[in-house]
Coordinates of C-alpha atoms in Angstrom, one line a residue:
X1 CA -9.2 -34.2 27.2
X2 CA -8.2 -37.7 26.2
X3 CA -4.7 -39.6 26.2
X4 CA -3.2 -41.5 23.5
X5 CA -3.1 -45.1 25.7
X6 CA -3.1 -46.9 22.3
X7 CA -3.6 -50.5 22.5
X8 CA -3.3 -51.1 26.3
X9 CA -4.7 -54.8 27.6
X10 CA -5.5 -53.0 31.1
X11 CA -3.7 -55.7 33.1
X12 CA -1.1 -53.5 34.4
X13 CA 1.9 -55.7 32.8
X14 CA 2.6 -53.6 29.8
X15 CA 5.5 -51.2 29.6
X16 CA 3.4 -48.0 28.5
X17 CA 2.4 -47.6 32.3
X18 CA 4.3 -46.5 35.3
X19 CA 1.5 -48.1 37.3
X20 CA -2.3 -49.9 37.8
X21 CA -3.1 -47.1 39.9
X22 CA -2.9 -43.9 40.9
X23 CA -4.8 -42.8 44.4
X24 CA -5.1 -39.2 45.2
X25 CA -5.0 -38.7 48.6
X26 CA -3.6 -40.2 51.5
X27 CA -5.9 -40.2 54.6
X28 CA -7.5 -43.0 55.9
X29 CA -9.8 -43.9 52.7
X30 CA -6.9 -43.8 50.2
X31 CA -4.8 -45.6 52.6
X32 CA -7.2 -48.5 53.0
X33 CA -8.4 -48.2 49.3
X34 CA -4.3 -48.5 48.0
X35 CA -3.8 -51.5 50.7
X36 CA -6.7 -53.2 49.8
X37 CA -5.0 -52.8 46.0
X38 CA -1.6 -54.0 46.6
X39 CA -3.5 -57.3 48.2
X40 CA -5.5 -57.8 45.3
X41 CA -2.1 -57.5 43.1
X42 CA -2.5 -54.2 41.9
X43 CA 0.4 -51.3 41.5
X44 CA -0.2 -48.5 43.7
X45 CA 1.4 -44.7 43.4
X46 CA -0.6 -43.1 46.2
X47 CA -0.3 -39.4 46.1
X48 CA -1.1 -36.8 49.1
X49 CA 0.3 -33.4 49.6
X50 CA 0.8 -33.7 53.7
X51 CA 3.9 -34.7 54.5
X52 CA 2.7 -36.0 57.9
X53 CA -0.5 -37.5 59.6
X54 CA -3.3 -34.7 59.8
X55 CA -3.2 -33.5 63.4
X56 CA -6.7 -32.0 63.0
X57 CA -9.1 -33.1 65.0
X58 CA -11.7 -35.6 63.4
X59 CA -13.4 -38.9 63.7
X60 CA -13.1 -39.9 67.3
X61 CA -14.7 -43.4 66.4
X62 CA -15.2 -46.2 64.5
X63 CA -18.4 -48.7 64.0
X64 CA -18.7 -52.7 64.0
X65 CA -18.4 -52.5 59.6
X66 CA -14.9 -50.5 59.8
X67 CA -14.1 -52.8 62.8
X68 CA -15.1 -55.9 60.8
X69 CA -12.8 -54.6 58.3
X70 CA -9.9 -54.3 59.9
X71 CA -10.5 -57.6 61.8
X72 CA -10.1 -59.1 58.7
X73 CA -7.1 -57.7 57.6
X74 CA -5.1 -58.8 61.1
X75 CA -5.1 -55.6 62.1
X76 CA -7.5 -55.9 65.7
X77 CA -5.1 -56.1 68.1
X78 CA -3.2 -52.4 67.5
X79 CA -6.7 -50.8 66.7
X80 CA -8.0 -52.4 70.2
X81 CA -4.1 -50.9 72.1
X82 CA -5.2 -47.2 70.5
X83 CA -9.0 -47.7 72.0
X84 CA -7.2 -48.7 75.5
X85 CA -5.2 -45.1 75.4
X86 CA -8.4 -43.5 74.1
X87 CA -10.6 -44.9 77.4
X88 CA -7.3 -43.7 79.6
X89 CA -7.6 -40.1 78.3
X90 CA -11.6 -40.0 79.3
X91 CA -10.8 -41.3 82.7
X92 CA -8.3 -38.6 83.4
X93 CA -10.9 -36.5 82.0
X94 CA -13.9 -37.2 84.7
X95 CA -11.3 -37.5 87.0
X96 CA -10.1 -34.5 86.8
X97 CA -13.4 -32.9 86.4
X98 CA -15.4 -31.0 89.5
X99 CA -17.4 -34.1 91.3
X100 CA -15.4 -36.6 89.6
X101 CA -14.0 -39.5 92.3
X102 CA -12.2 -38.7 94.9
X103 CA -8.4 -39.3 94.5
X104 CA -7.0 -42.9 95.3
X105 CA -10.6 -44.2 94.5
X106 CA -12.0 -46.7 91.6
X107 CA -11.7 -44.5 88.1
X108 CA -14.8 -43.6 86.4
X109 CA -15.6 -45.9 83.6
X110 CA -16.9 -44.4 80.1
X111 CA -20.4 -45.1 79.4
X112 CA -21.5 -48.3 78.0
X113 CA -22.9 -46.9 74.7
X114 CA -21.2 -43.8 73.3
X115 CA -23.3 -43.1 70.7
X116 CA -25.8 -40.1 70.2
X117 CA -28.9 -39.0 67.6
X118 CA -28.5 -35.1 67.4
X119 CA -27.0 -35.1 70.6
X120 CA -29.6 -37.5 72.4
X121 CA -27.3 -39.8 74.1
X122 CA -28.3 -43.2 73.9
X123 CA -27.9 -45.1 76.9
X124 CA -26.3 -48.6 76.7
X125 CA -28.3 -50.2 79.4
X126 CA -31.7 -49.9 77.4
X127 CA -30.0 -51.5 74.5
X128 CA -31.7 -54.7 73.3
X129 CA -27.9 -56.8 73.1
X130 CA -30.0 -60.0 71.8
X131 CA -31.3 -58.4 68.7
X132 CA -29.3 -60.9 66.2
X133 CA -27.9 -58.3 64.3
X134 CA -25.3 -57.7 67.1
X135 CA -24.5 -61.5 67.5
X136 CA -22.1 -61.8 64.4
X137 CA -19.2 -59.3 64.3
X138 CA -17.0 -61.4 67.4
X139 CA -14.2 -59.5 68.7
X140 CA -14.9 -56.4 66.1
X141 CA -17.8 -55.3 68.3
X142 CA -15.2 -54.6 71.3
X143 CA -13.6 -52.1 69.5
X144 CA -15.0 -48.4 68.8
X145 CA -13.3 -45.3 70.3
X146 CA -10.4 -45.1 68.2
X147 CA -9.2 -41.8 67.0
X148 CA -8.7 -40.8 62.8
X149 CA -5.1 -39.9 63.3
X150 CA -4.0 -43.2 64.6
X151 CA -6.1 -45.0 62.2
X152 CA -4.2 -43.2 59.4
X153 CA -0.7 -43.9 60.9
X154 CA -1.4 -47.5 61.0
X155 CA -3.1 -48.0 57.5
X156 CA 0.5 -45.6 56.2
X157 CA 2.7 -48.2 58.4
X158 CA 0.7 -50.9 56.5
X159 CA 1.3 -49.6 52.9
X160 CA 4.8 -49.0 53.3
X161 CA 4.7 -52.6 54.4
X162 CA 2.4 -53.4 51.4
X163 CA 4.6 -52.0 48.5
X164 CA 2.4 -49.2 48.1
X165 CA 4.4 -46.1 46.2
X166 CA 3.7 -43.1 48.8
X167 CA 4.8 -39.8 47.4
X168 CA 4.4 -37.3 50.3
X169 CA 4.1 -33.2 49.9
X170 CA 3.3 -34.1 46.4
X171 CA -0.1 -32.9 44.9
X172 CA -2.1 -33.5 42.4
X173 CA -2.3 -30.6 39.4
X174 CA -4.3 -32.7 36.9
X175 CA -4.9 -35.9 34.4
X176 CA -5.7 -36.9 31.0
X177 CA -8.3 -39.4 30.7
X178 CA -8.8 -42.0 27.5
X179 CA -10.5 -45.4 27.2
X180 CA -6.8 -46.9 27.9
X181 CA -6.0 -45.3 31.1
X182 CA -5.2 -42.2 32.9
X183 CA -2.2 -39.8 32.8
X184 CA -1.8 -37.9 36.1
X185 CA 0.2 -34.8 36.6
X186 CA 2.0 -34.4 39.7
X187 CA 3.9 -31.4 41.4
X188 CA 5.8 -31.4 44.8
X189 CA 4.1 -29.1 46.8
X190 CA 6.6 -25.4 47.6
X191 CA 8.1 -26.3 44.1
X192 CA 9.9 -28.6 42.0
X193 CA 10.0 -30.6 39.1
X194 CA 6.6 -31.9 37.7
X195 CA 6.0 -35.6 37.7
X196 CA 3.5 -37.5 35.1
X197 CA 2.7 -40.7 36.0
X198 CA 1.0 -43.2 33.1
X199 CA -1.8 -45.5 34.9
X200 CA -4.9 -47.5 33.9
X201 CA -7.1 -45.6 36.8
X202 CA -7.4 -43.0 38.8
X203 CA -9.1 -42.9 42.2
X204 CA -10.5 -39.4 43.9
X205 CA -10.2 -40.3 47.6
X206 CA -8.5 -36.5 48.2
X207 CA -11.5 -35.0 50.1
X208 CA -14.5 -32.5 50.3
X209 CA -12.7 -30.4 47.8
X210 CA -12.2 -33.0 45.6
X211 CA -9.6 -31.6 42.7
X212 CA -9.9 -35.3 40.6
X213 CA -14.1 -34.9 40.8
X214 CA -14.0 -31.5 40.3
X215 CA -11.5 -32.1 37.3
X216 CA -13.7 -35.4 36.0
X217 CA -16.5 -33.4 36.2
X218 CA -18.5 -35.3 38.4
X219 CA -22.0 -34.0 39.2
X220 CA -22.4 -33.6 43.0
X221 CA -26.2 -32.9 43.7
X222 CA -26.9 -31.9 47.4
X223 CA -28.3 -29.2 50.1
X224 CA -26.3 -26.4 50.9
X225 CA -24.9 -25.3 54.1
X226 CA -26.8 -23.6 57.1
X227 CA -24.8 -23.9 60.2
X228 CA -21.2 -23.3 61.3
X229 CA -19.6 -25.6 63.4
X230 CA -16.5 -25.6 65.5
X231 CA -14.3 -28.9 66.9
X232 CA -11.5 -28.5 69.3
X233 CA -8.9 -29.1 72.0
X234 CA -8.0 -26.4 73.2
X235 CA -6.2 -25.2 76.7
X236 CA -8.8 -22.7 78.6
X237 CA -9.8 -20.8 82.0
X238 CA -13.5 -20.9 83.0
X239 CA -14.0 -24.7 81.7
X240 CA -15.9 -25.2 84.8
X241 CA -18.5 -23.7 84.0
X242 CA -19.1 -25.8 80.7
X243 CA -21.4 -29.3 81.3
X244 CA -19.7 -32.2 80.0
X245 CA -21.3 -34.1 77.1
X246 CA -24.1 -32.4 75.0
X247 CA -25.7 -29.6 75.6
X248 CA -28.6 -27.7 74.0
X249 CA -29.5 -24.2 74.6
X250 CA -31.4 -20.9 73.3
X251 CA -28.4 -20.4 70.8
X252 CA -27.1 -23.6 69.8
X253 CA -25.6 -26.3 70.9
X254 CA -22.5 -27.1 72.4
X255 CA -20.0 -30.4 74.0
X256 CA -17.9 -30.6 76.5
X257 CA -15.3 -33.6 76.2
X258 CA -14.7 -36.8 76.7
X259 CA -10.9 -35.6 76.4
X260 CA -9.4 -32.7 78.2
X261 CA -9.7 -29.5 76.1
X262 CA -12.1 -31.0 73.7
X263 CA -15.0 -28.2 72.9
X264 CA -17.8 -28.7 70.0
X265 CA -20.0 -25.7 69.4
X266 CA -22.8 -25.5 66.7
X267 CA -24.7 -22.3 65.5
X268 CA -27.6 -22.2 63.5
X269 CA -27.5 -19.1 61.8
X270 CA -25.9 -19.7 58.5
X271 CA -22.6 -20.7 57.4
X272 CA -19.1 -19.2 58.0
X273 CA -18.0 -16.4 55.8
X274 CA -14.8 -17.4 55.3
X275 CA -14.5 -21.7 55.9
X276 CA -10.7 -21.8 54.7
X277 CA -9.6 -18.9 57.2
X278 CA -7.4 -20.7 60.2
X279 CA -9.3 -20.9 63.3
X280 CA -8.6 -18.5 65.8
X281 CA -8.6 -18.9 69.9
X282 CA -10.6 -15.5 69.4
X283 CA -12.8 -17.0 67.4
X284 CA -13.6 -20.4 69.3
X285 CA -13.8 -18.3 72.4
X286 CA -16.9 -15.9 71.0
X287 CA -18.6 -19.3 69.6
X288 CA -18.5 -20.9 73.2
X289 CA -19.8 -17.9 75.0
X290 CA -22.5 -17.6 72.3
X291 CA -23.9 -20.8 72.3
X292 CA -23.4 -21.4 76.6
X293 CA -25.0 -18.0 77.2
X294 CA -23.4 -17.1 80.1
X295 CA -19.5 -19.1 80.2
X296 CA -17.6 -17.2 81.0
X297 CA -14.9 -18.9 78.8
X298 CA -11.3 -17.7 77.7
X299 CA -9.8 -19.7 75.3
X300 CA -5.6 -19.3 75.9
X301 CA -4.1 -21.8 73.5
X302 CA -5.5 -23.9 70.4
X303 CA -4.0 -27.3 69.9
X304 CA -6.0 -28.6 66.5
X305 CA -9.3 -27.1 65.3
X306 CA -11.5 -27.1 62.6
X307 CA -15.0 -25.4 61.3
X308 CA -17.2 -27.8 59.7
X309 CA -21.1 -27.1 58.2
X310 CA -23.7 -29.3 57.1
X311 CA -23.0 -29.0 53.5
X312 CA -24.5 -32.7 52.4
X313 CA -23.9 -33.4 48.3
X314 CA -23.2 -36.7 47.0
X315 CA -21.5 -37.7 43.6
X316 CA -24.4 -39.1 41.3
X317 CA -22.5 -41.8 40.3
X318 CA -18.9 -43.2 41.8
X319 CA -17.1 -44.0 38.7
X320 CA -16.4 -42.0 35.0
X321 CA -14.9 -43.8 32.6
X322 CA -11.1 -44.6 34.2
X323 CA -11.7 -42.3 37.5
X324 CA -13.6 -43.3 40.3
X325 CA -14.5 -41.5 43.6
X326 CA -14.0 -43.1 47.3
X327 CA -14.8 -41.3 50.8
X328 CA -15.5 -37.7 50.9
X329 CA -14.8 -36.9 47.3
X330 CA -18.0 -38.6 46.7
X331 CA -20.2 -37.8 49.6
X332 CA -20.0 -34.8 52.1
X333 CA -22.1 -34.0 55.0
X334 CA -22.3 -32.7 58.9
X335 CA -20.0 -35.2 61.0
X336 CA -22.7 -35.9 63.3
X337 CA -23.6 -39.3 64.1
X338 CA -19.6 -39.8 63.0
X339 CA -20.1 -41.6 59.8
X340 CA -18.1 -40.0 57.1
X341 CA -14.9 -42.1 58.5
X342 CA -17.0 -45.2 58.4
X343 CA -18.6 -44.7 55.2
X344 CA -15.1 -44.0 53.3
X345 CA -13.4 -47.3 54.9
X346 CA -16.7 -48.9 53.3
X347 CA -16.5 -47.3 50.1
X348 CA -12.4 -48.4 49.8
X349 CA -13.3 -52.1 50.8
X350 CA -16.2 -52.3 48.2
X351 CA -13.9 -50.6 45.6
X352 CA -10.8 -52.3 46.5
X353 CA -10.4 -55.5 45.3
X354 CA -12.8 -55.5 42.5
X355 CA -10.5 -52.7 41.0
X356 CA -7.3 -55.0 41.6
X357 CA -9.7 -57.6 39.7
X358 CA -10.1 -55.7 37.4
X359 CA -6.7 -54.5 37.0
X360 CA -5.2 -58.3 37.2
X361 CA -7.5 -59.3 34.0
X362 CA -9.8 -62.0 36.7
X363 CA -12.7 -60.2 36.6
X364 CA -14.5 -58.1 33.5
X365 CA -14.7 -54.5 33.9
X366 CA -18.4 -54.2 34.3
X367 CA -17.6 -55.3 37.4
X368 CA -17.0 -52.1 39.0
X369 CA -20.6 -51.2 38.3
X370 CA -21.3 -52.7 41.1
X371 CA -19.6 -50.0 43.4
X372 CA -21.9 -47.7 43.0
X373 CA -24.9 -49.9 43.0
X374 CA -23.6 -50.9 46.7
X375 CA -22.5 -47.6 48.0
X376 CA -24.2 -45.1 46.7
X377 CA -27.5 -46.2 48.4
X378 CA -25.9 -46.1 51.9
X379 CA -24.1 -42.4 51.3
X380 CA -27.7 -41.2 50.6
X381 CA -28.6 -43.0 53.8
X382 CA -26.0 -41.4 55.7
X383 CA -27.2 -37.8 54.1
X384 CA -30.4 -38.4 55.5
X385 CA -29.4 -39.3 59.1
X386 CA -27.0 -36.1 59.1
X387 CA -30.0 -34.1 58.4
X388 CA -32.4 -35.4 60.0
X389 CA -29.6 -35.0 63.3
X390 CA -29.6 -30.7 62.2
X391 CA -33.6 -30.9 62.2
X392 CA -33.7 -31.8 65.2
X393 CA -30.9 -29.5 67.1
X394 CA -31.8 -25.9 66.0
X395 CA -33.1 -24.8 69.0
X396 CA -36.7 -23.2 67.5
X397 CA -39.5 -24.3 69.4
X398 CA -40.8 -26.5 66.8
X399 CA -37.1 -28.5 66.6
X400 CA -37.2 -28.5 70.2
X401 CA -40.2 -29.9 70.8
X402 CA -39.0 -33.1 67.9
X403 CA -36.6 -33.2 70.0
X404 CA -38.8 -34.1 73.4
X405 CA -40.4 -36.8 71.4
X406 CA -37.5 -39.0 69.5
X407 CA -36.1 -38.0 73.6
X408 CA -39.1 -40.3 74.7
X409 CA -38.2 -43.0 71.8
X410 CA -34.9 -43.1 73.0
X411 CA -35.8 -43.5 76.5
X412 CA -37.2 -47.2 75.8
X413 CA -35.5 -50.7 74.9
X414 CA -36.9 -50.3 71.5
X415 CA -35.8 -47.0 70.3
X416 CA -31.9 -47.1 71.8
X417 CA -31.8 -50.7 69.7
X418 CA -33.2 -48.9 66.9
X419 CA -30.5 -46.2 66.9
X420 CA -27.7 -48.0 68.0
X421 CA -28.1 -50.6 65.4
X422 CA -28.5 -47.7 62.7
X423 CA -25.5 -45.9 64.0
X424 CA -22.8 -49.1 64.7
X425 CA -23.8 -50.0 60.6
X426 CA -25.1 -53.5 61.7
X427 CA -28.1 -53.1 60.0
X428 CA -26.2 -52.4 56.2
X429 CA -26.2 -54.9 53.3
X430 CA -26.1 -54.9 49.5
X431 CA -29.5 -56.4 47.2
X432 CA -27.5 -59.5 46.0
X433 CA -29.3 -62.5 44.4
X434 CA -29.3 -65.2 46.5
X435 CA -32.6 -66.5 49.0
X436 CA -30.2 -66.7 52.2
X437 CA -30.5 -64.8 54.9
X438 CA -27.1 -63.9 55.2
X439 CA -26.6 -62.8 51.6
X440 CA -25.4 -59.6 51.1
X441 CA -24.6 -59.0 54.9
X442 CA -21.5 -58.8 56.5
X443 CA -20.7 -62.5 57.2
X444 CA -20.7 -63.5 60.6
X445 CA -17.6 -64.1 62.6
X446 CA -17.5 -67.9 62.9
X447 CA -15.4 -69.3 65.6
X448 CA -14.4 -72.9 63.9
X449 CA -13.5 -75.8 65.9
X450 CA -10.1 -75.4 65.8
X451 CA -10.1 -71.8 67.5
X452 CA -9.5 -70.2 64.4
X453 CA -12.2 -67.3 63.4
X454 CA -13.6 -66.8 60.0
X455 CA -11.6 -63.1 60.0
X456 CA -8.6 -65.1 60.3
X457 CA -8.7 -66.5 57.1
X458 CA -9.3 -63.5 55.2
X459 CA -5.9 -61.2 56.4
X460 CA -4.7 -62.0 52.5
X461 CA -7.6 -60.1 51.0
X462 CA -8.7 -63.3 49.2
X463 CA -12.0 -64.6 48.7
X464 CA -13.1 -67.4 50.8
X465 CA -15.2 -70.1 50.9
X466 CA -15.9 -71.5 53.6
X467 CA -17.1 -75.4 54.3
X468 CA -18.0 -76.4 57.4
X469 CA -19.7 -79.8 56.9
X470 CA -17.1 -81.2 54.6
X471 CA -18.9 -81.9 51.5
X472 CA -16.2 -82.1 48.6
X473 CA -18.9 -81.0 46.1
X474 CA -18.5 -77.6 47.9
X475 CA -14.6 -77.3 46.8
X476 CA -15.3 -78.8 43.5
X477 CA -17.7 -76.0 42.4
X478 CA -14.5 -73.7 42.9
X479 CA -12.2 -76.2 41.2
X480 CA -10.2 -73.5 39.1
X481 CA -10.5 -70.4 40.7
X482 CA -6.5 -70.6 41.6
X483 CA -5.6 -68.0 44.0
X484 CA -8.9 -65.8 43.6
X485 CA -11.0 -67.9 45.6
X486 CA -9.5 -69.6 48.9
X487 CA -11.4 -72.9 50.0
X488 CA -10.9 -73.7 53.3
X489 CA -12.7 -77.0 55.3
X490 CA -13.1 -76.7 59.0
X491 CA -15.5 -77.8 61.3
X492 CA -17.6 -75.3 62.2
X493 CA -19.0 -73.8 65.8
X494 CA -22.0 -76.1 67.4
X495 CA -25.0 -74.9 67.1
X496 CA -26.8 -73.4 64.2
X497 CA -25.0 -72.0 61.1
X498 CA -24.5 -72.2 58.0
X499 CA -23.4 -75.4 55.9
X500 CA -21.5 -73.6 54.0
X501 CA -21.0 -69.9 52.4
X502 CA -18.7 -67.9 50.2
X503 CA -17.3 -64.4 51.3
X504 CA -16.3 -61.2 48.9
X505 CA -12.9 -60.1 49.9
X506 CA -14.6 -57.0 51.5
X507 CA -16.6 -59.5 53.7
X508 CA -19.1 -59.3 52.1
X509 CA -21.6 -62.9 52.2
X510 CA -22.2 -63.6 48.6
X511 CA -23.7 -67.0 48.9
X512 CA -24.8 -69.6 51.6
X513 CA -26.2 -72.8 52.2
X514 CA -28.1 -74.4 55.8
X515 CA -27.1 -78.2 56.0
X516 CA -30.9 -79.3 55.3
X517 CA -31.1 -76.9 52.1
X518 CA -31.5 -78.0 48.5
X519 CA -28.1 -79.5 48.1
X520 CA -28.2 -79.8 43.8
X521 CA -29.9 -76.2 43.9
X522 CA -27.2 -74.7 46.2
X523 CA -24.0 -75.7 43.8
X524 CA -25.8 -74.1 41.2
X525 CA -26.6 -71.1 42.8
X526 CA -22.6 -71.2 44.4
X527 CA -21.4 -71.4 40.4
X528 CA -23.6 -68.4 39.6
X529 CA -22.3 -66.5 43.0
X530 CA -18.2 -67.8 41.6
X531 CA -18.5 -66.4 38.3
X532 CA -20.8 -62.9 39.2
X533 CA -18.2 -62.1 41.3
X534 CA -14.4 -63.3 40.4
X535 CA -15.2 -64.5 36.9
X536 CA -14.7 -67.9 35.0
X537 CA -12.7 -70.8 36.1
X538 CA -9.5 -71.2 34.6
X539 CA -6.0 -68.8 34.6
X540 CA -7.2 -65.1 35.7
X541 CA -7.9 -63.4 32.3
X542 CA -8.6 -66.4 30.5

C-alpha cells in the first residue's frame, strides 16, 4: 500500500516530514546505523520496544572490521576499558576453577587467540602474525573480547549525544510505502496512543523476526533449522564435573566458560518445539546432562539465557524501494564463529553514510545499490562458514572423522593463519574499480609523522583524503567537495606506503596512489573515485 508523499525533493528539509529516517530497532546495528546517520546530517527517529539494554546473553566478541570501526569513530579507548573487565572476569574464572593457580600466585592469562572453527580452538602461538593482512588495523587489532550489552550501552550513550530521536517501549505496528517516502505507525508498547511518523526511509535493523521485512515483503531464501542450542550463565552445583572450553561428545556438544556460570549446549536432533517459550533452569539442566553424558549437573538459578538454532536465510536483496534491511533482519544464522554482531556493525557502516548522502541531496540515489552489491556477498559468506561449523560438530562418525582432519589443518602455522584471518574479517573487501592493492580493503591505520593516526581523522564520519607527499594536484582534484570530502596533508610514516589515497566514510579505501605511480593517470582515476562515490563538485545537491 502506497502513501500520498506528493512532490517530496527527498532532502529531508521539507515540512511534509517529521524526519529523514526512521530506524526500527535499537540494538547495536540500529544504534550504529542511526549514529552513523546523524554524522552524515541525516534526521534520525530510532524506534525499539525495550526500554533497557538486552540483558540476554549474546555476542561475547568483536573482530578487527567492527574494531576498525569504532576506532574511527573515537570510540577505542571505552571499548578497550570494557575488554579489560571482560579479561578480569576469565581470570577469576580459572582462578577459581579446580587446578587453577594457587592463591597469592601470578593470575592465569587468557589464551592468546580466542577464536574457534566448530569448536576447534585455534591456538595463537601457530598463528603466522607476519601475514600482511594483520599489519594494517593499529591499535583496533588489541581489542576483541568485548561483550554485546556494553557495546549497545555505549553506541545508546553515543546517539543521545548525536541528536538521534530514541523512542523506547515503543514498537513498530506498520508503514506505508510510496516513491516519496515512508509513513511508519508506531504504538507504545502495554498501550497508548498511536504515533505516525512521515519519513523518506525506513531501515529494518529490528532482528531475526524482522516485522519491517516481513511487512516489505522481502524474500528471505535459506536452510532450515536442525539443531537446538542453548547459551547461559547460570548459578549451579556439580560444575566441576564440566571441562572448560569446548567439548564434543556422543550427544552433542557442549562449553564450559570463560566467565563463571557461562554453559553452551548443542543438540543435534532437530529444532526446539517451542523457540519463544522462556528458558527454564529445568530445561538447561536436562540439555547439560544430555550432551555431558554423565554430569551430574543441577542447575539452581538462571541469570540470562537463550535457545538459538541454525536457521541460516538471507534477504535476496537489502533494499525495496524506500526500506532497506541491516543486521539480522537481512541475514540469520547459527552464532558460531560469532559473526552475526560483526556482520550487522558492517552492514550499518556500509549503509550509513551513503543513506545520509542520499538523504542530504550529495549523492544520487542509485547510490544505495551499492549496499547490497558489498554486503550481500559477505552475509552469504558468513552462511557458509556457520554451516560448514554444524557439518562438522554433529557427532556421527562421518562429522567426526571431518573433524580429525581440519583438527590436523589447524594444528599447523598455515591452517590457524587461514582461520584466524577468516574469522577476525581481515581478509573482507568490496570489487571496486581501481588497480591498487588497497582498493576496496579497509585502509590501513597510518601512523603520520605527527603522531596522529589515520582513524583520527575520520571520528566526524567524513570522507578523507589523505596526502602524504604533498602534491597540491592531489587537493585540487577535490577542489569543491565542501564538507563531503576532508583533505588533509601530513607527512606520512617511513617506509613504504601509499602516496596518497582516498577513504569511504565507512573506511573503506576507494582509491590510491604509490609515489612512483602514473601521476596524470592517478588524478584521473581519483576524479572518477570523487564523483562514483560522493557525487559532483560543487554545493551538495547541485
Amino acid at each position: 500500500m502506497e502513501s500520498d508523499f506528493g512532490t517530496d525533493t527527498g532532502t529531508g528539509t521539507d515540512a511534509g516530514t517529521d524526519t529523514d529516517v526512521v530506524v526500527a530497532g535499537g540494538g547495536p546495528v540500529g544504534l550504529m546505523l542511526a549514529c552513523e546517520l546523524r554524522l552524515g546530517g541525516a534526521r534520525v527517529v530510532l524506534v525499539e520496544r525495550r526500554t533497557d539494554v538486552d540483558p540476554t546473553i549474546k555476542a561475547g566478541s568483536i573482530n578487527t572490521p567492527t574494531a576498525e570501526a569504532f576506532h574511527r569513530r573515537g570510540m577505542l579507548p571505552a571499548i578497550a576499558e570494557v575488554q579489560q573487565r571482560a579479561l578480569e572476569q576469565f581470570r577469576n574464572f580459572m582462578r577459581d576453577r579446580p587446578g587453577g593457580p594457587p592463591a597469592g600466585g601470578p593470575p592465569r592469562t587468557p589464551p592468546k587467540f580466542a577464536a574457534h572453527f566448530g569448536g576447534i580452538m585455534l591456538d595463537g602461538a601457530l598463528l603466522d602474525e607476519s601475514d600482511p593482512d594483520f599489519a594494517h588495523a593499529g591499535p583496533a587489532s588489541e581489542v576483541g573480547l568485548v561483550p554485546q550489552q556494553d557495546i549497545e550501552r555505549l553506541l545508546a550513550e553515543r546517539a543521545a549525544r548525536l541528536g538521534v530521536e530514541l523512542l523506547h517501549g515503543v514498537e513498530l505496528t506498520g508503514f506505508d510505502a510510496g516513491d516519496e517516502g515512508v509513513e511508519v505507525r508506531t504504538a507504545p508498547v502495554g498501550g497508548g496512543p498511536d504515533r505516525r511518523i512521515r519519513a523518506h526511509w525506513l531501515v529494518g535493523c529490528d532482528g531475526g523476526r524482522s516485522t519491517v521485512r516481513k511487512l516489505a515483503g522481502f524474500a528471505f531464501p535459506g536452510t532450515d533449522p536442525s539443531i537446538t542450542g542453548h547459551q547461559a550463565v547460570v548459578t549451579m552445583t556439580g560444575a566441576e564435573a564440566l571441562k572448560t572450553g569446548w567439548n564434543h561428545t556422543d550427544t552433542g556438544t557442549y562449553v564450559h566458560g570463560p566467565v563463571p556460570g557461562r554453559v553452551l549446549t548443542v543438540e543435534f536432533d532437530g529444532p526446539p518445539a517451542d523457540r519463544e517459550a522462556p528458558v527454564t533452569a529445568e530445561e538447561l539442566q536436562k540439555s547439560l546432562r544430555h550432551v555431558t553424558g554423565s554430569a551430574d549437573v543441577t542447575v539452581t538459578g538462571v541469570h540470562t539465557a537463550t535457545r538459538f538454532t541454525d536457521n541460516a536465510r538471507q534477504a535476496s536483496d537489502y533494499r525495496s524501494g524506500r526500506v532497506l534491511l541491516a543486521g539480522d533482519a537481512a541475514h540469520v544464522h547459527s552464532p558460531f564463529g560469532g559473526q552475526g554482531l560483526n556482520l550487522g556493525i558492517g552492514d550499518a557502516v556500509n549503509l550509513g553514510w551513503k543513506l545520509a548522502a542520499v538523504v542530504r541531496g550529495g549523492a544520487p540515489e542509485g547510490l544505495l545499490d551499492s549496499y547490497t552489491a558489498e554486503r550481500h556477498p559477505i552475509g552469504a559468506w558468513v552462511l557458509r562458514w556457520t554451516r560448514a561449523q554444524i557439518a562438522l560438530m554433529r557427532p556421527d562418525p562421518a562429522s567426526r572423522a571431518l573433524r580429525g582432519v581440519v583438527g590436523d589443518l589447524t594444528a599447523t602455522t598455515t591452517g590457524t593463519t587461514y582461520f584466524v584471518k577468516k574469522v577476525s574479517g581481515v581478509w573482507q573487501r568490496y570489487d571496486l574499480p581501481g588497480a591498487h592493492p588497497l582498493v576496496g580493503r579497509s585502509a590501513p591505520d597510518l601512523e603520520l609523522a605527527d603522531g596522529r593516526r589515520l582513524a583520527d581523522l575520520m571520528h566526524d564520519g567524513r570522507a578523507l583524503l589523505l596526502d602524504l607527499v604533498g602534491d597540491a594536484g592531489v587537493a585540487a582534484v577535490a577542489d569543491g567537495y565542501g564538507d563531503r570530502v576532508r583533505v588533509v596533508t601530513a607527512a606520512g610514516p617511513a617506509g613504504a606506503a601509499p602516496a596518497a589515497l582516498l577513504v569511504r566514510p565507512d573506511g573503506c579505501t576507494a582509491w590510491a596512489v604509490d609515489a612512483d605511480g602514473d601521476r596524470e593517470r592517478a588524478l584521473r582515476e581519483l576524479a572518477g573515485a570523487l564523483t562514483r562515490w560522493f557525487g559532483s563538485p560543487g554545493p551538495a545537491g547541485a
